Amino acid sequence: AEAAGQKVHAYTSPHLVRFNERIALAGRPIAEDALVAILDECERANRGAPITFFEITTAAGFLAMSRSPADIALIETGLGGRFDATNVLECPALSVITPVSIDHTRFLGETVAAIAFEKAGILKPGVGAVIAEQPGAARDVITARAIEVGAPLRRHGTEWWHSGHTYRDAEGAVALPRPGLFGPHQLANAAIAVAAIRALARPDIGIDALSAGIESARWPARLQLLSDGDLARRAGPNRELWLDGGHNAAAGEALAEVARRWADRPLDLVMGHLANRPPAEFL
């Protein structure tokens, strides 16, 4: 959308370095003074009532976006979907469910089906939904919920398909360029983005813009090669230093697929996890 000249707001989590990254207005992190003013306003409106960190920051993000016109607002759920603070939006333009993996089991359940049920909580009556490739149990749960609420589905493998550099649906095929983000899994992510744009039926976002957006995509700490800076210099001229924020089993699988291709030199892994994320599944 940005490649087509559209203004896009985004609310994502977590942040990597500064909280401001979570609230992007027309492609730029919210300014420090604007963020402080918005948070102060939300605190005053809350009047000291119990509220979580994510709830009040979501309110701040929505308030900031409401005061700055844009063509599209991209809202990422924080945890699950059904009871997520972002799910107060009654009629979004589109819902998107990316591949379901075992994560946040303390809150979402121990099985893929249970987690998929929470994710499917974002589906809304009459609002189209793009569904990425899913484990069988997740696909069944999401489909059942969509039928129950009356959400039109665009599912991978049924209404759209992706293989390698090719995306295909009833409207025809799209050749996917090499994504700006590294790793073969990013082709699948690019296909999800194409499916979403197709579902939105935006003629102002054409094939050229889709390709340009995929090629120019950047997201720090997603298999990011650190090519300069002190750490890269310490690694030495014959070593590469990569940074990745993956933390669940699905991210471990994506990283492993890339690591298998790094067979020309030794691979060392430096890893840190929060105590509530056992590393065994990732490893």
Coordinates of C-alpha atoms in Angstrom, one line a residue:
A1 CA 0.0 0.0 0.0
E2 CA 2.8 2.4 0.9
A3 CA 4.5 1.6 -2.4
A4 CA 1.3 2.7 -4.2
G5 CA 1.5 6.0 -2.4
Q6 CA -1.1 5.2 0.3
K7 CA -0.8 6.3 4.0
V8 CA -0.6 3.3 6.3
H9 CA -0.8 3.4 10.1
A10 CA 0.4 0.3 12.0
Y11 CA 0.1 -0.9 15.6
T12 CA 2.4 -3.8 16.3
S13 CA 4.1 -5.4 19.3
P14 CA 6.5 -5.9 20.9
H15 CA 9.0 -3.2 20.1
L16 CA 12.7 -3.8 19.6
V17 CA 14.5 -0.7 20.9
R18 CA 11.9 2.1 21.6
F19 CA 8.2 1.9 22.5
N20 CA 7.5 4.4 19.7
E21 CA 8.0 1.6 17.2
R22 CA 4.6 0.1 18.2
I23 CA 2.6 3.1 16.9
A24 CA 3.6 4.0 13.3
L25 CA 1.8 6.9 11.8
A26 CA 2.0 7.1 8.0
G27 CA 5.0 4.8 8.1
R28 CA 7.0 6.6 10.9
P29 CA 7.2 5.8 14.6
I30 CA 5.1 8.3 16.6
A31 CA 7.1 11.3 17.9
E32 CA 8.1 11.3 21.5
D33 CA 6.2 14.4 22.5
A34 CA 3.0 13.2 20.7
L35 CA 3.3 9.8 22.5
V36 CA 3.7 11.4 25.9
A37 CA 0.7 13.7 25.3
I38 CA -1.5 10.8 24.1
L39 CA -0.6 8.5 27.0
D40 CA -1.2 11.4 29.5
E41 CA -4.7 11.9 27.9
C42 CA -5.4 8.1 28.2
E43 CA -4.3 8.1 31.9
R44 CA -6.6 11.0 32.7
A45 CA -9.5 9.3 30.9
N46 CA -8.9 6.1 32.8
R47 CA -9.0 7.9 36.2
G48 CA -6.9 5.4 38.0
A49 CA -9.1 2.4 37.2
P50 CA -7.4 -1.0 36.9
I51 CA -5.9 -1.4 33.4
T52 CA -3.1 -3.5 31.8
F53 CA -0.1 -2.1 30.0
F54 CA -1.3 -3.5 26.7
E55 CA -4.8 -2.1 27.1
I56 CA -3.9 1.4 27.8
T57 CA -1.2 1.5 25.1
T58 CA -3.7 0.1 22.6
A59 CA -6.1 2.9 23.5
A60 CA -3.2 5.3 23.0
G61 CA -2.4 3.8 19.6
F62 CA -6.1 4.0 18.4
L63 CA -6.4 7.6 19.7
A64 CA -3.3 8.7 17.9
M65 CA -4.4 7.0 14.6
S66 CA -7.9 8.5 14.9
R67 CA -6.3 12.0 14.7
S68 CA -4.2 11.5 11.7
P69 CA -5.9 10.5 8.4
A70 CA -4.7 7.4 6.6
D71 CA -5.8 5.0 3.9
I72 CA -5.2 1.8 5.8
A73 CA -4.6 1.0 9.5
L74 CA -2.8 -2.3 10.2
I75 CA -3.6 -3.6 13.7
E76 CA -1.8 -6.6 15.1
T77 CA -3.3 -8.5 18.0
G78 CA -1.1 -8.8 21.0
L79 CA -2.2 -12.2 22.4
G80 CA -4.6 -14.6 20.8
G81 CA -7.5 -12.6 19.5
R82 CA -10.8 -13.3 21.1
F83 CA -10.1 -11.3 24.3
D84 CA -7.3 -9.2 22.9
A85 CA -7.5 -5.4 23.5
T86 CA -7.3 -4.8 19.8
N87 CA -10.5 -6.8 19.2
V88 CA -12.8 -3.9 20.2
L89 CA -12.9 -3.0 16.5
E90 CA -16.4 -4.0 15.5
C91 CA -16.1 -3.8 11.7
P92 CA -12.6 -3.9 10.3
A93 CA -12.0 -3.8 6.6
L94 CA -10.4 -7.3 6.7
S95 CA -9.2 -10.0 9.1
V96 CA -6.0 -11.9 8.6
I97 CA -5.0 -15.1 10.5
T98 CA -1.3 -16.1 10.0
P99 CA -0.2 -19.7 10.6
V100 CA -1.2 -20.9 14.1
S101 CA 1.6 -22.3 16.2
I102 CA 2.0 -23.4 19.8
D103 CA 2.6 -20.2 21.8
H104 CA 1.4 -18.5 25.0
T105 CA -0.1 -21.8 26.2
R106 CA -0.7 -20.3 29.7
F107 CA -3.3 -18.0 28.2
L108 CA -4.5 -19.6 25.0
G109 CA -4.5 -23.4 25.6
E110 CA -2.2 -26.3 25.2
T111 CA -3.3 -27.5 21.7
V112 CA -3.3 -26.0 18.2
A113 CA -7.1 -26.3 18.1
A114 CA -7.5 -24.4 21.3
I115 CA -5.1 -21.6 20.2
A116 CA -6.9 -21.5 16.8
F117 CA -10.2 -20.9 18.6
E118 CA -8.7 -17.9 20.3
K119 CA -7.3 -16.6 17.0
A120 CA -10.6 -17.1 15.3
G121 CA -12.2 -14.7 17.8
I122 CA -11.2 -11.8 15.5
L123 CA -13.6 -13.0 12.8
K124 CA -16.6 -10.7 12.3
P125 CA -20.0 -11.0 10.6
G126 CA -19.7 -10.0 6.9
V127 CA -16.0 -9.1 7.2
G128 CA -13.7 -11.0 4.8
A129 CA -10.9 -13.1 6.3
V130 CA -7.6 -14.2 4.7
I131 CA -6.4 -17.4 6.3
A132 CA -2.8 -18.5 5.8
E133 CA -1.7 -22.2 5.5
Q134 CA -2.7 -23.9 8.8
P135 CA -2.3 -27.2 10.5
G136 CA -5.4 -29.3 9.9
A137 CA -6.9 -28.9 13.4
A138 CA -6.5 -25.1 13.2
R139 CA -8.0 -24.9 9.7
D140 CA -11.1 -26.9 10.9
V141 CA -11.6 -24.6 13.9
I142 CA -11.2 -21.4 12.0
T143 CA -13.5 -22.6 9.2
A144 CA -16.2 -23.6 11.7
R145 CA -16.1 -20.2 13.4
A146 CA -16.2 -18.3 10.2
I147 CA -19.3 -20.2 9.1
E148 CA -20.9 -19.6 12.6
V149 CA -20.4 -15.8 12.4
G150 CA -20.8 -15.4 8.7
A151 CA -17.3 -14.3 7.7
P152 CA -16.4 -14.8 4.1
L153 CA -13.2 -16.8 3.9
R154 CA -10.1 -16.7 1.6
R155 CA -8.1 -19.8 2.7
H156 CA -4.8 -21.0 1.5
G157 CA -5.3 -24.2 -0.5
T158 CA -8.9 -23.4 -1.2
E159 CA -9.5 -19.9 -2.4
W160 CA -5.8 -19.0 -3.0
W161 CA -2.5 -20.9 -3.4
H162 CA 1.2 -20.2 -3.0
S163 CA 4.2 -22.2 -4.3
G164 CA 7.7 -20.8 -4.5
H165 CA 7.6 -17.4 -6.2
T166 CA 4.0 -17.8 -7.5
Y167 CA 0.7 -16.7 -5.9
R168 CA -2.5 -17.7 -7.5
D169 CA -6.3 -17.2 -6.9
A170 CA -9.5 -16.9 -9.0
E171 CA -8.2 -13.6 -10.4
G172 CA -5.1 -15.1 -11.8
A173 CA -1.4 -15.6 -10.9
V174 CA 1.1 -13.1 -9.4
A175 CA 4.8 -13.6 -9.7
L176 CA 6.4 -12.8 -6.3
P177 CA 9.8 -11.1 -6.3
R178 CA 12.5 -11.9 -3.8
P179 CA 11.4 -10.3 -0.6
G180 CA 13.4 -7.6 1.1
L181 CA 13.2 -9.8 4.3
F182 CA 15.5 -12.8 4.4
G183 CA 14.5 -16.4 4.5
P184 CA 12.3 -18.7 2.4
H185 CA 9.4 -18.3 4.9
Q186 CA 9.1 -14.7 3.8
L187 CA 7.8 -15.8 0.4
A188 CA 4.8 -17.3 2.3
N189 CA 4.4 -14.1 4.2
A190 CA 4.5 -12.1 0.9
A191 CA 1.8 -14.4 -0.5
I192 CA -0.4 -13.6 2.6
A193 CA 0.0 -9.9 1.9
V194 CA -1.0 -10.3 -1.7
A195 CA -4.1 -12.3 -0.6
A196 CA -5.0 -9.5 1.7
I197 CA -4.7 -6.8 -0.9
R198 CA -6.8 -8.9 -3.3
A199 CA -9.4 -9.4 -0.6
L200 CA -9.6 -5.7 0.0
A201 CA -10.3 -5.2 -3.7
R202 CA -8.1 -2.1 -4.0
P203 CA -7.6 -1.3 -7.7
D204 CA -5.3 1.6 -6.6
I205 CA -2.8 -1.0 -5.4
G206 CA -1.6 -2.7 -8.5
I207 CA 0.9 -5.5 -9.3
D208 CA 3.8 -3.1 -9.6
A209 CA 3.1 -1.7 -6.1
L210 CA 2.7 -5.2 -4.7
S211 CA 6.1 -6.2 -6.1
A212 CA 7.8 -3.0 -4.9
G213 CA 6.4 -3.3 -1.4
I214 CA 7.6 -6.9 -1.1
E215 CA 11.1 -6.0 -2.4
S216 CA 11.4 -3.0 -0.1
A217 CA 10.1 -4.6 3.1
R218 CA 12.3 -4.1 6.1
W219 CA 11.8 -5.3 9.7
P220 CA 14.7 -5.2 12.1
A221 CA 15.6 -8.4 14.0
R222 CA 13.9 -10.7 11.5
L223 CA 16.9 -12.6 10.3
Q224 CA 18.8 -9.3 10.0
L225 CA 22.4 -9.3 8.9
L226 CA 24.3 -6.9 11.0
S227 CA 26.8 -5.7 8.5
D228 CA 28.2 -2.7 10.4
G229 CA 28.5 -1.6 14.0
D230 CA 30.8 -2.7 16.9
L231 CA 29.4 -6.2 17.1
A232 CA 29.9 -6.9 13.4
R233 CA 33.5 -5.6 13.6
R234 CA 34.2 -7.8 16.6
A235 CA 32.9 -10.9 14.6
G236 CA 35.8 -10.4 12.2
P237 CA 36.0 -10.2 8.4
N238 CA 35.3 -13.9 7.8
R239 CA 32.2 -14.2 10.0
E240 CA 28.6 -13.0 9.5
L241 CA 26.5 -11.9 12.4
W242 CA 22.7 -12.4 12.2
L243 CA 20.0 -11.2 14.6
D244 CA 16.6 -12.9 14.9
G245 CA 13.8 -12.4 17.4
G246 CA 12.0 -15.7 16.8
H247 CA 10.9 -17.4 20.1
N248 CA 8.4 -20.1 19.4
A249 CA 8.5 -23.5 17.6
A250 CA 7.3 -22.1 14.3
A251 CA 10.1 -19.5 14.3
G252 CA 12.6 -22.2 15.3
E253 CA 11.5 -24.2 12.2
A254 CA 11.9 -21.2 9.9
L255 CA 15.4 -20.4 11.4
A256 CA 16.4 -24.1 11.0
E257 CA 15.5 -24.0 7.3
V258 CA 17.8 -21.1 6.8
A259 CA 20.6 -22.6 9.0
R260 CA 20.7 -25.8 6.9
R261 CA 21.9 -23.7 4.0
W262 CA 24.7 -22.2 6.0
A263 CA 27.0 -25.2 5.5
D264 CA 30.2 -23.4 4.3
R265 CA 31.4 -22.3 7.8
P266 CA 30.8 -23.1 11.5
L267 CA 27.5 -21.9 13.0
D268 CA 27.5 -20.6 16.6
L269 CA 24.2 -19.8 18.3
V270 CA 23.9 -17.3 21.1
M271 CA 20.4 -17.4 22.6
G272 CA 18.3 -15.8 25.3
H273 CA 14.7 -16.5 26.4
L274 CA 12.3 -15.2 29.0
A275 CA 11.7 -17.6 31.8
N276 CA 8.1 -18.2 30.6
R277 CA 9.3 -19.5 27.2
P278 CA 11.0 -22.9 27.6
P279 CA 13.7 -23.1 24.9
A280 CA 13.4 -26.8 24.2
E281 CA 10.7 -26.6 21.5
F282 CA 12.6 -23.8 19.8
L283 CA 15.9 -25.6 19.8

